[in-house]
Coordinates of C-alpha atoms in Angstrom, one line a residue:
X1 CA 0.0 0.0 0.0
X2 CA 1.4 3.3 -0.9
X3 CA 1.7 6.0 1.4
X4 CA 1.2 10.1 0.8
X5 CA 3.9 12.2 3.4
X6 CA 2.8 14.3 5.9
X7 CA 0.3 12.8 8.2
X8 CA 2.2 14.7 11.7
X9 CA 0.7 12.8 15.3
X10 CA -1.5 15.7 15.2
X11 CA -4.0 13.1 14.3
X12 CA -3.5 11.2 17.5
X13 CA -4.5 14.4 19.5
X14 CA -7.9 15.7 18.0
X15 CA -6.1 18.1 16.0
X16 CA -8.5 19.4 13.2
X17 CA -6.2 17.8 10.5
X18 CA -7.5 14.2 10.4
X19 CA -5.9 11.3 8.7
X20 CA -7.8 9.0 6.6
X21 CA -7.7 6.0 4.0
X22 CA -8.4 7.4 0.4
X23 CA -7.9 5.1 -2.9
X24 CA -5.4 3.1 -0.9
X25 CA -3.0 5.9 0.3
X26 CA -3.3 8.5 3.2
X27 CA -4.6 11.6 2.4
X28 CA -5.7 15.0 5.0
X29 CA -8.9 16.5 5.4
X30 CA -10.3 20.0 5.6
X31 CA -8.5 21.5 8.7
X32 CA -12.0 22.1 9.7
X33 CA -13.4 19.0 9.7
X34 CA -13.2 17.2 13.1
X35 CA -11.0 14.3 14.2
X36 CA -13.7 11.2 14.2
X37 CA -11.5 8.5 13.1
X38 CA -8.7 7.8 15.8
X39 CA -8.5 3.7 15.1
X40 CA -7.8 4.7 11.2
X41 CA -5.4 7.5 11.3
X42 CA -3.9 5.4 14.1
X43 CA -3.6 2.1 11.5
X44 CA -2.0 5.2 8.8
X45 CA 0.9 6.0 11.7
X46 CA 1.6 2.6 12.8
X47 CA 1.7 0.5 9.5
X48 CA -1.5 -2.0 8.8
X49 CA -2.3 -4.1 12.1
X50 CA 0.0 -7.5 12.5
X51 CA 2.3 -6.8 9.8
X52 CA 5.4 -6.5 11.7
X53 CA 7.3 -5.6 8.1
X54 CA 4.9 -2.6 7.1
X55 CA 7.0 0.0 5.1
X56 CA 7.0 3.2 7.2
X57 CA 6.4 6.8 5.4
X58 CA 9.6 8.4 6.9
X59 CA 7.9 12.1 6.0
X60 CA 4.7 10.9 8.5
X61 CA 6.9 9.0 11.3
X62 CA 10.2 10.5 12.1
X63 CA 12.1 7.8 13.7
X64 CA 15.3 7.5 15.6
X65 CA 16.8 4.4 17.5
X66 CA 16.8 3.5 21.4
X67 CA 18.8 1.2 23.2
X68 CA 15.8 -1.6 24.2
X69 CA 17.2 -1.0 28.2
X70 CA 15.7 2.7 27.3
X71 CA 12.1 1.0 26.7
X72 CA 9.6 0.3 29.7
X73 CA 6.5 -1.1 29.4
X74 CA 3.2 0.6 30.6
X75 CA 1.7 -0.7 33.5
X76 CA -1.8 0.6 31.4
X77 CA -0.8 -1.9 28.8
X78 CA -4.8 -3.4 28.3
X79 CA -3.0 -6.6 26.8
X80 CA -3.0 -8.8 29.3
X81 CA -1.6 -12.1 28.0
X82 CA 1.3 -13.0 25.0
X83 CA 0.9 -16.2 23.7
X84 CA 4.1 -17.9 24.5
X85 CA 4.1 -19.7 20.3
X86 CA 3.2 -16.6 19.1
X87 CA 6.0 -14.8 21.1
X88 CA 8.7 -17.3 20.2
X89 CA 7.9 -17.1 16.5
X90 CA 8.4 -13.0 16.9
X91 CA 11.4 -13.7 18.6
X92 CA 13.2 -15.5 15.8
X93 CA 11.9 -13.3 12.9
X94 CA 13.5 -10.4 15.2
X95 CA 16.8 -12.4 15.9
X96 CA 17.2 -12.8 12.1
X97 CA 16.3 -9.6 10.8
X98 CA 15.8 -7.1 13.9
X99 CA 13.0 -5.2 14.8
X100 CA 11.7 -3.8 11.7
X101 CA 8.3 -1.3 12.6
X102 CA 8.8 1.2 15.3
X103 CA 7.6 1.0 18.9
X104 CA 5.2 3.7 19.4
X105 CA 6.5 5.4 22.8
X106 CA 6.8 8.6 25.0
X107 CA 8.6 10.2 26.9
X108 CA 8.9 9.4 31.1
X109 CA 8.2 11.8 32.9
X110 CA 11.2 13.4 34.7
X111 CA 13.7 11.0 32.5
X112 CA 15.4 12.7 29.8
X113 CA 16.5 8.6 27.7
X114 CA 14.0 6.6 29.3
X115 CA 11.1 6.1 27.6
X116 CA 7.5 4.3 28.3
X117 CA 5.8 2.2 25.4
X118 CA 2.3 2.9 24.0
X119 CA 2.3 0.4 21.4
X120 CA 5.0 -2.3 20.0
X121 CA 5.5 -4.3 23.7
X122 CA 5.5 -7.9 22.0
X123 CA 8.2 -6.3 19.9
X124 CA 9.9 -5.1 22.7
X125 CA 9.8 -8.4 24.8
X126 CA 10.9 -10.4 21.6
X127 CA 13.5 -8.3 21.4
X128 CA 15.1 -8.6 24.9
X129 CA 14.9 -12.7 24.4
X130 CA 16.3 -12.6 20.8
X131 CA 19.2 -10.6 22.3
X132 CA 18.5 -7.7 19.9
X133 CA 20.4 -4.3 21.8
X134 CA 18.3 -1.6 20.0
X135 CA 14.9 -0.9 18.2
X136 CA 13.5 1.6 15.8
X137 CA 10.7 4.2 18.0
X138 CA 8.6 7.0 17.3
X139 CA 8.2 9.3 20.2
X140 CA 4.5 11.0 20.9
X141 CA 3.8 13.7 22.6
X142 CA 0.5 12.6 24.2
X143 CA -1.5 12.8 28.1
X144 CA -2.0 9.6 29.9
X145 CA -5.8 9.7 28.5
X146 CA -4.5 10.1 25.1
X147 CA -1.4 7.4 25.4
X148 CA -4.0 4.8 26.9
X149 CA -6.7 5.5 23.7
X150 CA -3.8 4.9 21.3
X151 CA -2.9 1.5 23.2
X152 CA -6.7 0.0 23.7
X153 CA -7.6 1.1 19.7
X154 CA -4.1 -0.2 18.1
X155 CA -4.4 -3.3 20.3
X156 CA -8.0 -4.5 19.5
X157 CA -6.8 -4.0 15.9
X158 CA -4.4 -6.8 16.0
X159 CA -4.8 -10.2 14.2
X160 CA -3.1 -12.4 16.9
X161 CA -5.2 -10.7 19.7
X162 CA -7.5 -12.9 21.4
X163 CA -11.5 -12.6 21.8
X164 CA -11.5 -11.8 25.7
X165 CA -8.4 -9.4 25.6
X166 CA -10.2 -7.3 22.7
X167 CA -13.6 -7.9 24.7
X168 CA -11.7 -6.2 27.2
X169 CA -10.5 -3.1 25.0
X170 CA -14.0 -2.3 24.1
X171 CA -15.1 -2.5 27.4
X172 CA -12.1 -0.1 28.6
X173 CA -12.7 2.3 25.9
X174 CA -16.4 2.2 26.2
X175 CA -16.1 3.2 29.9
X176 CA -13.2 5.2 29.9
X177 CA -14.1 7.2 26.9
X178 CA -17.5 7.3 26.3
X179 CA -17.3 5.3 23.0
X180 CA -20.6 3.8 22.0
X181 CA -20.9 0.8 20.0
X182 CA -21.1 2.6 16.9
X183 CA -17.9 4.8 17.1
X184 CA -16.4 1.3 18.1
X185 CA -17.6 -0.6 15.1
X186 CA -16.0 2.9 13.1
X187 CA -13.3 3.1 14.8
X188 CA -12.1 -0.4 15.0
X189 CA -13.4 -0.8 11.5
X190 CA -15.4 -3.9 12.6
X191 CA -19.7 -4.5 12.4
X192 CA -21.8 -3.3 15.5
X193 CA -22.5 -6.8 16.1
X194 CA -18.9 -8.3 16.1
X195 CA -18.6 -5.7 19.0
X196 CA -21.7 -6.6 20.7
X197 CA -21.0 -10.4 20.3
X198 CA -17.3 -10.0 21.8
X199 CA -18.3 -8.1 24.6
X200 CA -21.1 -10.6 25.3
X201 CA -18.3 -12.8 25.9
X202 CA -16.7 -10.5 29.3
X203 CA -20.2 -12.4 31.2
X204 CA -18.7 -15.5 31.0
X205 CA -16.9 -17.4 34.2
X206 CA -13.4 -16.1 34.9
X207 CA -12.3 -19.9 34.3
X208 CA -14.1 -20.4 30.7
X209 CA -12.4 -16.6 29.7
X210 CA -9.0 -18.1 30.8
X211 CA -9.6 -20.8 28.6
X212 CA -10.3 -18.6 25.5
X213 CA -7.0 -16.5 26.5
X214 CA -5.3 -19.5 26.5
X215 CA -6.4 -20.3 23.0
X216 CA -7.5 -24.0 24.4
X217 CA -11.3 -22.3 23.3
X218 CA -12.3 -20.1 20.2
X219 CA -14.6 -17.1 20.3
X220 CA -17.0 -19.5 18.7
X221 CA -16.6 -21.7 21.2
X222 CA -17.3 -19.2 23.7
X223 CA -20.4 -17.7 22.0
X224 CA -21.8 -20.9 22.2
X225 CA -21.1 -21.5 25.7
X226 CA -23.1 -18.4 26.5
X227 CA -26.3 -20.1 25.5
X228 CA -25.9 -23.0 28.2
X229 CA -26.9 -22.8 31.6
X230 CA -23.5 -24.1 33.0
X231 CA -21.0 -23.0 30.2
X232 CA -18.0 -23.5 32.9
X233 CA -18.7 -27.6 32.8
X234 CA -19.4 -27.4 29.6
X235 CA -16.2 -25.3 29.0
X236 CA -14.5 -28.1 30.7
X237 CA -15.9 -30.8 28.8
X238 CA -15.1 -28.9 25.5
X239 CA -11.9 -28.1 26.5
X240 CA -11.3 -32.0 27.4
X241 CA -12.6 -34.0 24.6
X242 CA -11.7 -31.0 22.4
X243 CA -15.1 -30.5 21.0
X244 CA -15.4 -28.6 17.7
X245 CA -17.5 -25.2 17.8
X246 CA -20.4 -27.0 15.8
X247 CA -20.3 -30.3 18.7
X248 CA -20.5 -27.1 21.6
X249 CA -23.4 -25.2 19.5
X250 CA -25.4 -28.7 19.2
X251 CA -25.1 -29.1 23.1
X252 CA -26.5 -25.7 23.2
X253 CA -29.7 -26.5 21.3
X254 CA -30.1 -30.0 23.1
X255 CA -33.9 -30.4 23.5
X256 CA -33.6 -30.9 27.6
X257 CA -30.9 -29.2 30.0
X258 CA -30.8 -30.0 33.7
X259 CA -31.7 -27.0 36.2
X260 CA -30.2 -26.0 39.1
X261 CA -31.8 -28.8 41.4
X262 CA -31.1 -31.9 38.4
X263 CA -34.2 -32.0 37.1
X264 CA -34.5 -32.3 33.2
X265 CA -36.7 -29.7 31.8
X266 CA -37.3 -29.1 28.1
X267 CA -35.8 -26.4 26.1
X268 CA -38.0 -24.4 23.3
X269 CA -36.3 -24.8 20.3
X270 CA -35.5 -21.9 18.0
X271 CA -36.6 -22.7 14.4
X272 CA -34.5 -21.2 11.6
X273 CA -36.8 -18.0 10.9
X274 CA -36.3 -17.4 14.9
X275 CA -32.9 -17.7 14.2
X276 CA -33.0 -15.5 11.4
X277 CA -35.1 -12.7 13.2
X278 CA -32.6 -12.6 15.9
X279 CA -29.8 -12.6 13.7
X280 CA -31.0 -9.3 12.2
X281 CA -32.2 -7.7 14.8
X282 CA -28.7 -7.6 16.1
X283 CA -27.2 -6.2 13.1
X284 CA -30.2 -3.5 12.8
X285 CA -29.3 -2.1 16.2
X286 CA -25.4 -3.6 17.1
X287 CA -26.7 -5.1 20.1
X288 CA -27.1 -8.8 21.2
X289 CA -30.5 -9.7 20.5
X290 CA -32.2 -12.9 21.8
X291 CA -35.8 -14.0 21.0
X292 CA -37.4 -16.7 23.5
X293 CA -40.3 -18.7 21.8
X294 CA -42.8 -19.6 24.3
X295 CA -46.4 -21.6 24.3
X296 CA -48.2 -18.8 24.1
X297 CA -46.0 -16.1 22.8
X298 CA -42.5 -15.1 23.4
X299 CA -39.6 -12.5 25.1
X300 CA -37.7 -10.1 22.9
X301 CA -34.6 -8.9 24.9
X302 CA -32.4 -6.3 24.1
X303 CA -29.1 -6.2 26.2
X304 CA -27.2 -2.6 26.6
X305 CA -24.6 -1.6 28.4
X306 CA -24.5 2.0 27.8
X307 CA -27.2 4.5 28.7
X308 CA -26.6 5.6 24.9
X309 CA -27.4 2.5 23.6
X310 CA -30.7 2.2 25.9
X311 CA -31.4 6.0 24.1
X312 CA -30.4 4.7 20.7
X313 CA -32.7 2.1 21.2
X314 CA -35.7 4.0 22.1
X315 CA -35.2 6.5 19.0
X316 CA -35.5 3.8 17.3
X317 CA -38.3 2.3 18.6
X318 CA -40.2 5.8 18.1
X319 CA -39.6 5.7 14.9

């Protein structure tokens, strides 16, 4: 992908220039039109999301080298786990050729060579076990607020991340900064309801969202657990015969479950057009939708987790 130069980190601060994707290159906007798009112009700075060999615009990313004893990282980091495969295969693409994109950092405060990292820490931990002494950087001038936006959005935009670590980024910048599921899905670049899905999945048990960390589950996997009235046994279970996401979904539409004193109770099951119905109702709004067929009638629930979803919601509903 090609690259016009002069896209300055004004665009990570709200500056009126904005950065956005145009024809395949990066282009700037009207200085008058607002920053909207931080998760884009953020992808523009930092090369596209997982490719640790992007070419950088040297015009749009001045760059100098740091010893990686220089680099700390950020107690804020929102990723919370590296998959140890994952971080062993970084480690010997950086022993062979070194680190090739930049570590997004700033400056610590009160340390005039010491610097704190915003984005880039898999490189930088890859780096300290392949040996490697220095690392390209950028350094931002950004708040706390700001540094921690730029961390969350660049880290939900990554390939390798898994579903309950970006689960958590949403949540974070949902509460922290006000983002509603539509700026998410804009930001991100992702559908309203992948990011009501994958926060659906922060209600599971701590034990089923370690297994999805883990990778010894899938997101589907976990979606599917959602629907069962125990999904931590039946996490187990899937975990331990290593059920497919298709054996896990067929457990949840099992004509009987148990309750919560063993007794077998039947289950209503959804036909295909209830199936349907639910499916697009949770595109329509972004929200998890779930229809519950009854004998006589039904339930229509709508979950929210913002008081602006609840008000997008009822706009809608008035038409």
């Amino acid at each position: 992908m090609s690259r016009q130069p002069g896209l300055s980190k004004a665009c990570l601060r709200g500056h009126p220039a904005r950065a956005h994707l145009e024809d395949g290159g990066v282009s700037a906007a009207k200085a008058d039109e607002p920053q909207r798009r931080l998760g884009r112009g953020l992808a523009a700075l930092i090369g596209e999301v997982g490719d640790e060999g992007a070419v950088l615009d040297r015009a749009a990313r001045p760059q100098r080298r740091a010893q990686i004893a220089q680099l700390r990282a950020s107690r804020a980091n929102p990723r919370r786990s590296f998959r140890e495969e994952d971080l062993e295969e970084l480690t010997a693409s950086v022993r062979e050729k070194g680190v090739i994109q930049p570590i997004l950092v700033r400056r610590l405060a009160g340390e005039s060579d010491q610097f704190e990292i915003i984005a880039g820490e898999r490189r930088w931990r890859a780096a300290q076990r392949a040996g490697v002494h220095d690392a390209p950087i950028v350094v931002l001038d950004v708040t706390d607020r700001e540094a921690l936006e730029i961390a969350i959005v660049e880290n939900v935009q990554r390939a390798d991340l898994n579903a309950i670590d970006e689960a958590a980024g949403y949540e974070q910048l949902a509460s922290q900064f006000s983002y509603t599921q539509e700026k998410l899905a804009e930001v991100i670049g992702k559908s309203r309801s992948h990011i009501a899905n994958t926060l659906r999945l922060l209600k599971l048990p701590e034990s089923v969202k370690a297994h999805v960390a883990a990778g010894a589950l899938t997101a589907g996997h976990a979606r599917a657990l959602l629907a069962l009235p125990d999904p931590e046994k039946a996490a187990e279970k899937a975990v331990a015969k290593r059920l497919s996401v298709r054996e896990v979904e067929a457990m949840a539409r099992a004509p009987e479950v148990k309750s919560a004193d063993g007794a077998r109770k039947p289950r209503a099951e959804k036909d295909a057009d209830v199936r349907a119905i639910e499916r697009e109702l949770s595109e329509a709004l972004g929200l998890a939708v779930t229809l519950t067929p009854k004998a006589e009638g039904g339930d229509l629930t709508i979950r929210f987790t913002t008081l602006d979803q609840l008000d997008m919601v009822a706009r809608r509903l008035r038409g």
